C-alpha positions as a printed Julia matrix, in Angstrom:
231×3 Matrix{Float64}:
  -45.36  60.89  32.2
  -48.4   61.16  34.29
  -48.63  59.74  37.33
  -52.37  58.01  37.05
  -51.11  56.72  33.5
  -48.0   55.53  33.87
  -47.52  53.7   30.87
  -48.13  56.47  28.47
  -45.49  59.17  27.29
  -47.09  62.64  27.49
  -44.79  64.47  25.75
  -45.52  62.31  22.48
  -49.29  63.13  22.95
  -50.44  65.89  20.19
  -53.7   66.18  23.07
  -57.21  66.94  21.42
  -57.82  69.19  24.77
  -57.19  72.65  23.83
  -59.77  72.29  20.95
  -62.77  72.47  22.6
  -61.8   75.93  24.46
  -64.72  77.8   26.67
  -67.41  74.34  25.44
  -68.23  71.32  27.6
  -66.2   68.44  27.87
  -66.74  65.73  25.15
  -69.22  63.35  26.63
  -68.03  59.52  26.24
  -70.17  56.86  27.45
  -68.39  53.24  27.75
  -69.87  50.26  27.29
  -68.75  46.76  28.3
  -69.79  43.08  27.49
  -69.18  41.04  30.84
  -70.56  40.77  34.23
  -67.77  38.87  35.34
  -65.92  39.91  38.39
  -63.2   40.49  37.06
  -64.16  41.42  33.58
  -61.17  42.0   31.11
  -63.77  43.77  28.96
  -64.33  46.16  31.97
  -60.92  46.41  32.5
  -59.81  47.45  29.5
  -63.19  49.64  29.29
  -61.81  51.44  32.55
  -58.19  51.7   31.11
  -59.91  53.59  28.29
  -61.82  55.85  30.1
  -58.55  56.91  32.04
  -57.23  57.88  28.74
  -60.53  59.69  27.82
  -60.34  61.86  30.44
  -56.64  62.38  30.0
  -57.28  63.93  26.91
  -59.95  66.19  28.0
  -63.47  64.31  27.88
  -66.19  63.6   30.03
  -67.02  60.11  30.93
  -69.17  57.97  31.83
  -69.3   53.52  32.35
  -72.48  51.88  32.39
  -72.94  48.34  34.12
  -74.46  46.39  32.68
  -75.01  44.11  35.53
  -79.22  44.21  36.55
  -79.81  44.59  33.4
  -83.04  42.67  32.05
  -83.2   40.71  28.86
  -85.05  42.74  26.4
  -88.29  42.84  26.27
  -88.11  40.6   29.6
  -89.18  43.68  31.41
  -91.03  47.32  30.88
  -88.81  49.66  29.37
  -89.42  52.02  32.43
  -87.49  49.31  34.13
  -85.0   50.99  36.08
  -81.56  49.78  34.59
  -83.26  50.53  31.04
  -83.91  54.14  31.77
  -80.7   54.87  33.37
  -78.81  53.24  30.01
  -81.09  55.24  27.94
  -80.52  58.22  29.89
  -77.09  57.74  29.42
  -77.65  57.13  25.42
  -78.86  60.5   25.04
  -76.43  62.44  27.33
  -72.9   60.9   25.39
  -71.65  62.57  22.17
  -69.43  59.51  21.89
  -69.12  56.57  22.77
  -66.73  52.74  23.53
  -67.84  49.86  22.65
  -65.92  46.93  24.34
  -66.98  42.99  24.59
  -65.18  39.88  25.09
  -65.5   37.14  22.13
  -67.77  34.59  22.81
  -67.85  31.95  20.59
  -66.62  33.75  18.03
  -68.89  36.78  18.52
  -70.1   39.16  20.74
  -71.45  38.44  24.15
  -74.51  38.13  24.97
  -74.09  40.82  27.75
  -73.44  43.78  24.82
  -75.93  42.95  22.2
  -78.37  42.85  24.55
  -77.6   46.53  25.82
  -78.16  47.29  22.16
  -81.08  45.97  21.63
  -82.87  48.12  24.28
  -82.0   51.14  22.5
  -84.57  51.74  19.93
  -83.75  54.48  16.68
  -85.74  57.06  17.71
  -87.2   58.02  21.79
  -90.36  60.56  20.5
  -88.98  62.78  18.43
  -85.28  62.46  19.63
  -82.87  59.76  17.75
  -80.35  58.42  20.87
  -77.39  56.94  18.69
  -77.59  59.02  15.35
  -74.5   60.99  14.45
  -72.67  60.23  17.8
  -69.16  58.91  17.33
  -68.1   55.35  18.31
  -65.24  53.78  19.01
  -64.98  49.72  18.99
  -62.46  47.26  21.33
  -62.46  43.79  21.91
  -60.46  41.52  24.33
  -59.81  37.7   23.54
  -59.0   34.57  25.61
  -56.35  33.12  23.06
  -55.3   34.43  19.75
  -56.24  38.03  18.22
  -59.1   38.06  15.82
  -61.27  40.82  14.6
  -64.89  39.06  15.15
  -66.31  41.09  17.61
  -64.76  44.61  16.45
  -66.21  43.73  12.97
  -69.46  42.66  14.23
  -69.52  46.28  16.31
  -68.86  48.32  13.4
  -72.21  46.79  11.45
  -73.79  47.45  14.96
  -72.85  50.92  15.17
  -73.68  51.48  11.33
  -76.88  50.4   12.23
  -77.69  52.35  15.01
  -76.47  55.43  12.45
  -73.47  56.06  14.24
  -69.78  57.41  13.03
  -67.65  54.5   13.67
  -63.65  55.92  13.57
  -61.31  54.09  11.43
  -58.75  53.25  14.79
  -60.0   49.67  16.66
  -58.28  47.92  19.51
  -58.48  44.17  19.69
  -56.47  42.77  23.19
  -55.5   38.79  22.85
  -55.34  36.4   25.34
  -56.33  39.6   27.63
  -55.52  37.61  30.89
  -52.03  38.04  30.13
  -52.15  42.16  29.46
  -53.29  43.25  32.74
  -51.11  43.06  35.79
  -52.4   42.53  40.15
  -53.29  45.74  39.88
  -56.31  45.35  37.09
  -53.82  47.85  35.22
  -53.35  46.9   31.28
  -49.31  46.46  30.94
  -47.29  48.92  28.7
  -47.17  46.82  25.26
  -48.04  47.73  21.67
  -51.53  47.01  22.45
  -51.6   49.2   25.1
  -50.03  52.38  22.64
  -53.14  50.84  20.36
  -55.19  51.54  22.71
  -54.28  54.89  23.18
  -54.43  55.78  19.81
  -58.01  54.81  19.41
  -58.88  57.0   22.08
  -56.98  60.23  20.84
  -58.66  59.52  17.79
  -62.18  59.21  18.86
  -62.15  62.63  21.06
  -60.84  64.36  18.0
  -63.23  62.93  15.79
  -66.23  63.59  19.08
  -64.92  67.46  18.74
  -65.0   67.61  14.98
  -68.3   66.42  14.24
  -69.96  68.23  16.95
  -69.02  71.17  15.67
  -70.64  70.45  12.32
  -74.13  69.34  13.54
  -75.19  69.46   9.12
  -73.16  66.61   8.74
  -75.8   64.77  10.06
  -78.57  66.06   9.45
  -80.57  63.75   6.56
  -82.41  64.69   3.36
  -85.18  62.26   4.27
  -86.02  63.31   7.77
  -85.74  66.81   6.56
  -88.19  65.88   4.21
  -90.54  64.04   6.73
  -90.68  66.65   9.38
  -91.69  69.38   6.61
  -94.34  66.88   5.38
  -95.6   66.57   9.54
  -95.5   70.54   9.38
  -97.8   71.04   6.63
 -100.12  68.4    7.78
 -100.44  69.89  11.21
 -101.07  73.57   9.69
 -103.93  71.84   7.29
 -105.57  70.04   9.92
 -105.49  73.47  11.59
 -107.2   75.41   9.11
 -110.22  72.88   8.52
């Protein structure tokens, strides 16, 4: 049982680690929904990250806090590039908001929405995994994880089939901002196992992602270029 997670059994953990031998670290950027100060979202964000990097992966948690409302500021805006940045570095990534209203906050989409589908010639989200989470102020519902997945399918990403959603969240986190051992808590776990497995997998097989059309459109940009060349 380690020590920094106490709540999880180690010797029931088949770990992803030993599959990325001599290679980097999986890269996992974690994203959260709430600038509250003390944000169950982030909490449970941070919880996952522990795990991450329990099983071997690199990670990273952006706040979202400074951020401007899109389009409310240049995108060389400071808190824009450094989420961008961050875009293009992960291999993987969390996705974690509180339900608001029966959705997403507010705080997440509009991380989102600064991200466009392609920076130049470089596409920021495209065949990066994803993993979704949500946390609740009374009973469980899947809103906000279901809403995530279109989001992620959107931004052409691999969303795993493993989800965590956290219910009255208050409740699952102790004085310590430390989630409680529970069978959300083994959920959570799982999710995470499964996404750095799925993070090595696919990075390893860079074809699975690469498109028919795009393939298409950058050999139609190639010969236009070498006949604009030759007039």
């Amino acid at each position: 049982m380690s020590t920094s997670l106490p709540n999880l059994d180690d010797s029931l953990i088949k770990s992803p680690r030993e599959q990325h031998g001599d290679q980097h670290k999986p890269r996992i950027l974690l994203l959260y929904g709430s600038t509250r100060t003390r944000s169950f979202s982030r909490l449970l964000t941070e919880e996952a990250a522990r795990l991450l990097e329990h099983f071997g992966a690199e990670t990273r948690i952006f706040n979202p806090s400074g951020l401007p409302l899109p389009d409310d500021a240049p995108s060389d805006h400071p808190k824009v590039q450094e989420l961008l940045e961050l875009m293009q570095w992960s291999e993987g990534q969390v996705w974690c908001s509180p339900e608001r209203h029966g959705a997403m906050s507010a705080v997440f989409k509009a991380q989102i929405d600064w991200v466009p589908l392609t920076l130049g010639a470089i596409r920021p989200t495209q065949g990066k995994t994803l993993a979704v989470m949500q946390v609740s102020g009374g009973s469980q519902t899947f809103n906000v994880v279901n809403q995530l997945r279109v989001l992620g399918r959107w931004m052409r990403m691999f969303t795993i089939p493993n989800q965590s959603s956290v219910p009255k969240a208050y409740l699952e986190f102790d004085d310590n901002n430390r989630m409680k051992p529970s069978s959300l808590y083994d959920r959570v776990v799982d999710v995470m196992e499964e996404l750095v497995k799925f993070t090595l997998l696919l990075r390893e097989r860079p074809d699975l992602v690469d498109r028919y059309s795009e393939r298409k459109e950058s050999a139609e940009e190639l010969t236009r270029r070498v006949n604009q060349r030759s007039i």
